Short mmCIF file of C-alpha atoms in Angstrom, two decimals:
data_model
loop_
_atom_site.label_atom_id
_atom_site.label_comp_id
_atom_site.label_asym_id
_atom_site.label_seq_id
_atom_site.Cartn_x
_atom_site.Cartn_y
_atom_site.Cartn_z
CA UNK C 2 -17.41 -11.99 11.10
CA UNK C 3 -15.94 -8.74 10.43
CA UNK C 4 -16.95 -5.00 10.54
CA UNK C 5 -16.00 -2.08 9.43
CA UNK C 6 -16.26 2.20 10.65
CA UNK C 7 -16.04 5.09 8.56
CA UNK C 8 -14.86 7.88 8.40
CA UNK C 9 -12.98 8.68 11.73
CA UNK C 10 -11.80 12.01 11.27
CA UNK C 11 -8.47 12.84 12.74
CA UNK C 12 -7.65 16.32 13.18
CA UNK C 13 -4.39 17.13 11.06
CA UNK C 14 -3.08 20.48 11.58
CA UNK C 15 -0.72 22.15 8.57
CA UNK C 16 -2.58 19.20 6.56
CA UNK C 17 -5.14 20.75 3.69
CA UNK C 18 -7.76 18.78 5.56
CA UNK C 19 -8.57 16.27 8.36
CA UNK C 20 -7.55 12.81 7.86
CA UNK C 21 -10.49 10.51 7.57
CA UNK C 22 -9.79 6.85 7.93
CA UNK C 23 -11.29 3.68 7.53
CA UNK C 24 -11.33 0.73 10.39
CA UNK C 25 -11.49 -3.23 9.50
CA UNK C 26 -11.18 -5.76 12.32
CA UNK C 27 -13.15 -8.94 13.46
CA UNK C 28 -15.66 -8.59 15.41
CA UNK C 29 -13.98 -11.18 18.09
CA UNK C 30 -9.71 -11.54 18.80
CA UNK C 31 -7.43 -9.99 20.83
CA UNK C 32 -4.01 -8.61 20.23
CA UNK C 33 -4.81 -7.43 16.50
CA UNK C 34 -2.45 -7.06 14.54
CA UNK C 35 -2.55 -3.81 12.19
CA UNK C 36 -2.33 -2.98 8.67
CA UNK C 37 -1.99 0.14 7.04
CA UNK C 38 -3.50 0.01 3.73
CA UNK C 39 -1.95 2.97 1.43
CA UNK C 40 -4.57 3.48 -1.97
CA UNK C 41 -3.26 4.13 -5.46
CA UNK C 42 -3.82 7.52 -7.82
CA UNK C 43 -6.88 5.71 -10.20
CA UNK C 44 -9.55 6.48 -12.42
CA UNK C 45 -12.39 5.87 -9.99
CA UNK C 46 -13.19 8.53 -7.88
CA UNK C 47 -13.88 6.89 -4.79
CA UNK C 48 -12.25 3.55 -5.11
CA UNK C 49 -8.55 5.37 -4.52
CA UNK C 50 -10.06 6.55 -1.18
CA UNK C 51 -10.64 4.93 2.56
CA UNK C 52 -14.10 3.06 0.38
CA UNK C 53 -11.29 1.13 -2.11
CA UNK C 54 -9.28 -2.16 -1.71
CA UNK C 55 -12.82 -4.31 -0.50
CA UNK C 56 -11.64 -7.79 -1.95
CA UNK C 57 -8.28 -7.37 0.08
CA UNK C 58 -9.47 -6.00 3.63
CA UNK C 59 -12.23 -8.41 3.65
CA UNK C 60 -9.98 -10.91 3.51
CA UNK C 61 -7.28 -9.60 6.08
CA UNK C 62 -9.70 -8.66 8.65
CA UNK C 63 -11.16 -12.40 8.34
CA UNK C 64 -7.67 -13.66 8.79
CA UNK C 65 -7.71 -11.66 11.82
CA UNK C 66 -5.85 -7.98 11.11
CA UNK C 67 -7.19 -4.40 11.81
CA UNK C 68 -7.23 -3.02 8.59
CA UNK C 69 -6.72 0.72 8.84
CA UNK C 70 -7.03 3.13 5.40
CA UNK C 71 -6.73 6.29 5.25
CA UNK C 72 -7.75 8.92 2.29
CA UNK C 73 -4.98 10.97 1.09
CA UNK C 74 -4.67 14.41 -0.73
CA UNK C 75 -4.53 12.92 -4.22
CA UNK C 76 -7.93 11.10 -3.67
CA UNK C 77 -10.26 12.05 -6.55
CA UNK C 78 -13.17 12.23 -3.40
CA UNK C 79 -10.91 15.38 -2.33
CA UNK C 80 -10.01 17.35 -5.32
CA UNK C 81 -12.60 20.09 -4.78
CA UNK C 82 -11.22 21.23 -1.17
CA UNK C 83 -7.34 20.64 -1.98
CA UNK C 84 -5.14 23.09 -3.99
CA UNK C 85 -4.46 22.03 -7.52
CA UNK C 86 -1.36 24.37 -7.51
CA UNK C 87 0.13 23.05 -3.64
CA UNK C 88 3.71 22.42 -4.40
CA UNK C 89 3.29 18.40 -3.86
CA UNK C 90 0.09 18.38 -5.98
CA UNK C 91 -1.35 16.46 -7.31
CA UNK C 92 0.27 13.12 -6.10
CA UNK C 93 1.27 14.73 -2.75
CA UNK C 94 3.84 12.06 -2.61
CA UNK C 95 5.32 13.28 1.07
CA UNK C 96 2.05 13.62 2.72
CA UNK C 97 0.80 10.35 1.90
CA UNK C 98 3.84 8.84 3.40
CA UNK C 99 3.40 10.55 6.84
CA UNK C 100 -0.32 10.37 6.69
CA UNK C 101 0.28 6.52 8.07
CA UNK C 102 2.85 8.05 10.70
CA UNK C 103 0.02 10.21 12.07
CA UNK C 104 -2.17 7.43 11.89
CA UNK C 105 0.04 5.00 14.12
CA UNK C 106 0.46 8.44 16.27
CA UNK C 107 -3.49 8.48 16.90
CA UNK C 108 -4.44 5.18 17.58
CA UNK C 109 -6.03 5.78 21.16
CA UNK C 110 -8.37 8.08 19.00
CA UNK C 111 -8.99 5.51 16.95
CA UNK C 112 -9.66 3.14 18.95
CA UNK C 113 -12.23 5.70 21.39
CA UNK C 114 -13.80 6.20 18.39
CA UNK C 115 -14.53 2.30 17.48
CA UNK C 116 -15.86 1.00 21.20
CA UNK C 117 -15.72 -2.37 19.48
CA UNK C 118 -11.63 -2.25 18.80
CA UNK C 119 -11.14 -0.55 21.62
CA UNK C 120 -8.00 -2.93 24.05
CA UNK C 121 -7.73 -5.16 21.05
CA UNK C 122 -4.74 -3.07 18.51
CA UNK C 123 -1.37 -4.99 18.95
CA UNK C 124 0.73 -2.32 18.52
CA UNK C 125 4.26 -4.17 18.68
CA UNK C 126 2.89 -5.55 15.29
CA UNK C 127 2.17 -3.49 12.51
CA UNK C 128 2.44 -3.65 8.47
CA UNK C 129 2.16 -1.41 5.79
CA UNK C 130 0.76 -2.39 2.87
CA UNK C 131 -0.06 -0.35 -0.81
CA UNK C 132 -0.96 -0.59 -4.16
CA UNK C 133 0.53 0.82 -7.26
CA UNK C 134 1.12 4.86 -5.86
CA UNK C 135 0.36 3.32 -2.57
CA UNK C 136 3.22 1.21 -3.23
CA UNK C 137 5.63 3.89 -3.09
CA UNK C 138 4.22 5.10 -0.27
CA UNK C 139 5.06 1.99 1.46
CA UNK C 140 8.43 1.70 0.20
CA UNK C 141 9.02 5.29 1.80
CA UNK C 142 8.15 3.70 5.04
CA UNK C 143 10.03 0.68 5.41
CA UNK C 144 13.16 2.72 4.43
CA UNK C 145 13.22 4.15 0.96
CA UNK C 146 14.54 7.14 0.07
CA UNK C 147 14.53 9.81 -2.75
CA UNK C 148 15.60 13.86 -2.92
CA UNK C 149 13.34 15.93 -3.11
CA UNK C 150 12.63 17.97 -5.99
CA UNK C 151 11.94 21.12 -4.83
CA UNK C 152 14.68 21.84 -2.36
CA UNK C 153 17.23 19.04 -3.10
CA UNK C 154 16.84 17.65 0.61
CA UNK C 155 17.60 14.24 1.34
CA UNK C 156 14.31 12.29 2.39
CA UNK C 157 13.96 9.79 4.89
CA UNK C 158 10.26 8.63 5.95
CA UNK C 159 11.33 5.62 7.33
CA UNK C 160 8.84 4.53 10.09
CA UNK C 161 10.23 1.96 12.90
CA UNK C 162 7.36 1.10 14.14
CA UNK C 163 6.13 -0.95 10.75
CA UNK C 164 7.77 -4.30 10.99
CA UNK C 165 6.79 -5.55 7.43
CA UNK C 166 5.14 -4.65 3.91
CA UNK C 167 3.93 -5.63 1.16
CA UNK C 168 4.00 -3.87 -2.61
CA UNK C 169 1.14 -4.15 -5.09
CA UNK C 170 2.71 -2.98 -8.57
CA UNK C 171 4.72 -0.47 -7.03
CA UNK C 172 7.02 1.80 -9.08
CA UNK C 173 10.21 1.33 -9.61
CA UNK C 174 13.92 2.71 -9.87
CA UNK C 175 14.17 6.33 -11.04
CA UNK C 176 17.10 7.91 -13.92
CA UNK C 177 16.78 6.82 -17.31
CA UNK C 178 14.07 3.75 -16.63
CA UNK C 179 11.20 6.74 -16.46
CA UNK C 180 9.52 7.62 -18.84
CA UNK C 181 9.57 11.50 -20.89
CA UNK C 182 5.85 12.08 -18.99
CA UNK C 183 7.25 10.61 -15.99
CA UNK C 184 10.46 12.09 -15.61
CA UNK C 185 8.78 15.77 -16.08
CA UNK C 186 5.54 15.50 -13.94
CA UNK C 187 6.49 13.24 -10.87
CA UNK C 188 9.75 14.35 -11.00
CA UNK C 189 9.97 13.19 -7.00
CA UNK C 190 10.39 8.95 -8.95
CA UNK C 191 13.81 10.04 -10.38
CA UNK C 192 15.92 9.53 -7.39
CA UNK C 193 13.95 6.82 -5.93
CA UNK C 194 17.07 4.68 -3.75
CA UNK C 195 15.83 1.25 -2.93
CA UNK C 196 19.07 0.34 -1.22
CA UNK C 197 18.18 1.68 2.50
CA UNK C 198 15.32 0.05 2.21
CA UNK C 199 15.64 -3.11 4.59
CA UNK C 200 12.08 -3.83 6.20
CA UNK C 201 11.14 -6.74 5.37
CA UNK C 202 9.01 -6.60 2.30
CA UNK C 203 6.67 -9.39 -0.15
CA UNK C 204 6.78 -7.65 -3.59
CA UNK C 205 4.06 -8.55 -6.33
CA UNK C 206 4.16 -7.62 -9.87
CA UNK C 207 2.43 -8.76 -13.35
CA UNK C 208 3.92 -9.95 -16.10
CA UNK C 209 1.95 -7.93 -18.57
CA UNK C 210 2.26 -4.50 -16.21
CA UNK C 211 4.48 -2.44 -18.64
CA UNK C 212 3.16 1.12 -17.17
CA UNK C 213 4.65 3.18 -20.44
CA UNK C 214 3.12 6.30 -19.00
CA UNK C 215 5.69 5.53 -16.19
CA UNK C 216 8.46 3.39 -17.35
CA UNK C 217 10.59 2.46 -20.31
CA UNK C 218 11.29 -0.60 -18.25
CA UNK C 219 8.86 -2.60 -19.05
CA UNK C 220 6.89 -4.88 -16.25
CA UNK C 221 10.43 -5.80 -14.42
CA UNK C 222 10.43 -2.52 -13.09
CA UNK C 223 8.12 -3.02 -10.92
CA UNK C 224 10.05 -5.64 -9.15
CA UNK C 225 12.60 -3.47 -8.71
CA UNK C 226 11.64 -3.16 -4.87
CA UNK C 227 12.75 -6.69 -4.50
CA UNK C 228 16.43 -6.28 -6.95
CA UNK C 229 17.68 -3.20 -5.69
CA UNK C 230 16.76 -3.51 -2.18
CA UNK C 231 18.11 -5.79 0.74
CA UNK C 232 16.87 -8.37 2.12
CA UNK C 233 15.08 -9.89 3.32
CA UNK C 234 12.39 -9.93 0.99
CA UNK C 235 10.11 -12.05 -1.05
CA UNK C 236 9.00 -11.46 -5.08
CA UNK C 237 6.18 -13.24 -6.23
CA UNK C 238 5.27 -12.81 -10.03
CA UNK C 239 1.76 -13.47 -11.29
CA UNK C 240 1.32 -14.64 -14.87
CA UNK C 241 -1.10 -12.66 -16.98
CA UNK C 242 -1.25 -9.86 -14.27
CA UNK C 243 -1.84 -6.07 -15.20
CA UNK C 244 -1.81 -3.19 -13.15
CA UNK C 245 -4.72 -3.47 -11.43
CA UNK C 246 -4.18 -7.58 -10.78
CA UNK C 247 -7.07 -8.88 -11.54
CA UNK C 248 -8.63 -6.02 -9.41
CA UNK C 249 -7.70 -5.86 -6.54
CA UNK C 250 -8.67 -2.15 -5.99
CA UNK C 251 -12.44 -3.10 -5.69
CA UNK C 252 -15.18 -5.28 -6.59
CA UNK C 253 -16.11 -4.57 -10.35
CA UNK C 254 -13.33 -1.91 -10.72
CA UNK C 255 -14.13 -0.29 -14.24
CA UNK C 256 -10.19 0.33 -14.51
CA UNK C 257 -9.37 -3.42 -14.36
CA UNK C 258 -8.06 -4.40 -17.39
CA UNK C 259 -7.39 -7.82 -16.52
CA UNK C 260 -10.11 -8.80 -14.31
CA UNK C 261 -10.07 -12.04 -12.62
CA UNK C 262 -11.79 -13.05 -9.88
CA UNK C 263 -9.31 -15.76 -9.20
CA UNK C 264 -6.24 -13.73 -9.49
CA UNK C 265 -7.65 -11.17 -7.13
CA UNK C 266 -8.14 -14.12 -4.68
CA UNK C 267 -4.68 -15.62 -5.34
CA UNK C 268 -3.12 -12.23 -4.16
CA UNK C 269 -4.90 -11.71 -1.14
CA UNK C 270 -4.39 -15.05 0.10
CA UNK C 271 -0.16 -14.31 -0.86
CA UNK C 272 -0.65 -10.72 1.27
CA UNK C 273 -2.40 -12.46 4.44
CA UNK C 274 -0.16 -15.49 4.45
CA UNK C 275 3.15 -13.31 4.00
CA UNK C 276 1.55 -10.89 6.83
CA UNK C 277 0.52 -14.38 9.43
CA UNK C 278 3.88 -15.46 8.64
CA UNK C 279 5.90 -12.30 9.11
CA UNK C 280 3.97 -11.12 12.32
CA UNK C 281 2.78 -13.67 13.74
CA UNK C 282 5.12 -16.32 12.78
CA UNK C 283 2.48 -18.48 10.88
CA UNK C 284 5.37 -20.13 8.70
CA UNK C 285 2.66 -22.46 7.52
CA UNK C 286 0.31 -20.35 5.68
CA UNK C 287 3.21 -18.65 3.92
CA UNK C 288 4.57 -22.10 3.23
CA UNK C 289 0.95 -23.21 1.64
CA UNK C 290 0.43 -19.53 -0.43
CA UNK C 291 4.11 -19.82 -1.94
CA UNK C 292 3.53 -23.71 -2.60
CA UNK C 293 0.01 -22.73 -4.14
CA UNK C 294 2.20 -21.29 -6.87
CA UNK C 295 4.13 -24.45 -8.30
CA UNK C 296 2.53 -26.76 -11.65
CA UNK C 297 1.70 -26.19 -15.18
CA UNK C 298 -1.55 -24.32 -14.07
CA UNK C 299 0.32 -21.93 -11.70
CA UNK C 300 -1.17 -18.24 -11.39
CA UNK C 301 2.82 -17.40 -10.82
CA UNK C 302 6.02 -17.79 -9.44
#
């Protein structure tokens, strides 16, 4: 049995507004271990928010992880009380990075605001894990780095305290593999540097995820998190897959263009085995999810 709590609202001074988050957890367990759950920039406007990502808490929190989400500044549920014209609109690329910071800076609120979580957070073991924009997000934190556009500075969002990842059709390199649109309005991708990123990270990208809003790359480019960076880290290609794999974003997302109810399965059950293995040491489960993926019929490789 699981449960969930929402919205906790943590005060965020210099932030447009409070950060509301989402909690996950079973209802029994000790010694949780934690996930950060970073939400792409979609259509919907409430599935890229703390409400999104059902079909992949429900199964972490069931496999025993506090699932924490927060809603950042480019959620569609905020756009009438955030500034269209803020200098990191409307992505807020930056923000959503150290929204999880302050998030692993708050947990005692947290936790005195959930009576049932409270004693239970392992706090020596925590992941990040996002989803297309949330993707880069997460690559920001386990060591990423870009310059940013608007004063040239040199970022680094790196957070030590997250021990692993895992990428959902994240972006990719910057320079010449963006594309016109790309390269002009999130001008932040074009310096993207994968190479300081050494976290140990599970990358997953589809086969049929060519992004041409984003990329003249074509679908590889979102592996590109797993080439360019060090190890160690893990790739797992799904056959078939789009940009919403299968969709994975929320029950019935009307975004989906590849819906599968199998697929969206398949990658939950990679994220939670990669996550038991990773944390927890649960060599096992990762060694079932990556041999899940071997035969004629395989969802990937």
């Amino acid at each position: 049995m699981i449960f969930s709590v929402s919205p906790i609202v943590l005060a965020a001074p210099g932030r447009a507004v409070d950060l509301q988050v989402k909690v996950t957890a079973p209802t029994t367990g000790e010694r949780l271990p934690i996930v950060l759950l970073s939400h792409g920039h979609g259509a919907s406007n409430n599935l890229s928010s703390l409400n999104g990502y059902a079909p992949l808490v429900t199964l972490l929190a069931e496999q025993g992880f506090a699932v924490i989400q927060p809603t950042h500044l480019d959620s569609k549920t905020l756009a009438q009380r955030v500034d269209p014209d803020d200098a990191e609109a409307p992505l807020f690329w930056r923000t959503r990075a150290l929204d999880m910071t302050r998030v692993l800076d708050r947990l005692d609120p947290i936790e005195d605001a959930v009576p049932q979580l409270k004693g239970r957070l392992d706090r020596t073991k925590v992941a990040v894990a996002g989803h297309s924009l949330g993707g880069h997000t997460a690559s920001l934190l386990l060591g990423a780095r870009l310059t940013d556009p608007l004063d040239g500075e040199q970022v680094n969002l790196a957070e030590p305290r997250i021990k692993a990842g895992v990428l959902l059709a994240a972006p990719g390199r910057g320079g010449d593999a963006l594309s016109e649109f790309a390269a002009k309005n999130y001008s932040f991708f074009s310096t993207t540097d994968f190479t300081t990123m050494a976290t140990p990270a599970l990358v997953i990208a589809g086969d049929r995820d060519a992004s041409p809003h984003l990329t003249t790359a074509g679908w590889e480019w979102h592996t590109d998190p797993y080439t360019l960076a060090p190890g160690p880290k893990d790739l797992v290609v799904l056959a078939g897959a789009e940009h919403g794999l299968g969709g994975i974003s929320g029950y019935d997302a009307a975004e989906t263009t590849d819906e599968d109810p199998a697929r969206v399965a398949t990658v939950a059950r990679l994220v939670s085995a990669y996550l038991r293995n990773v944390l927890l040491g649960d060599g096992g489960a990762w060694r079932d999810a990556r041999d899940s993926l071997t035969g004629d019929r395989a969802e990937g490789k």
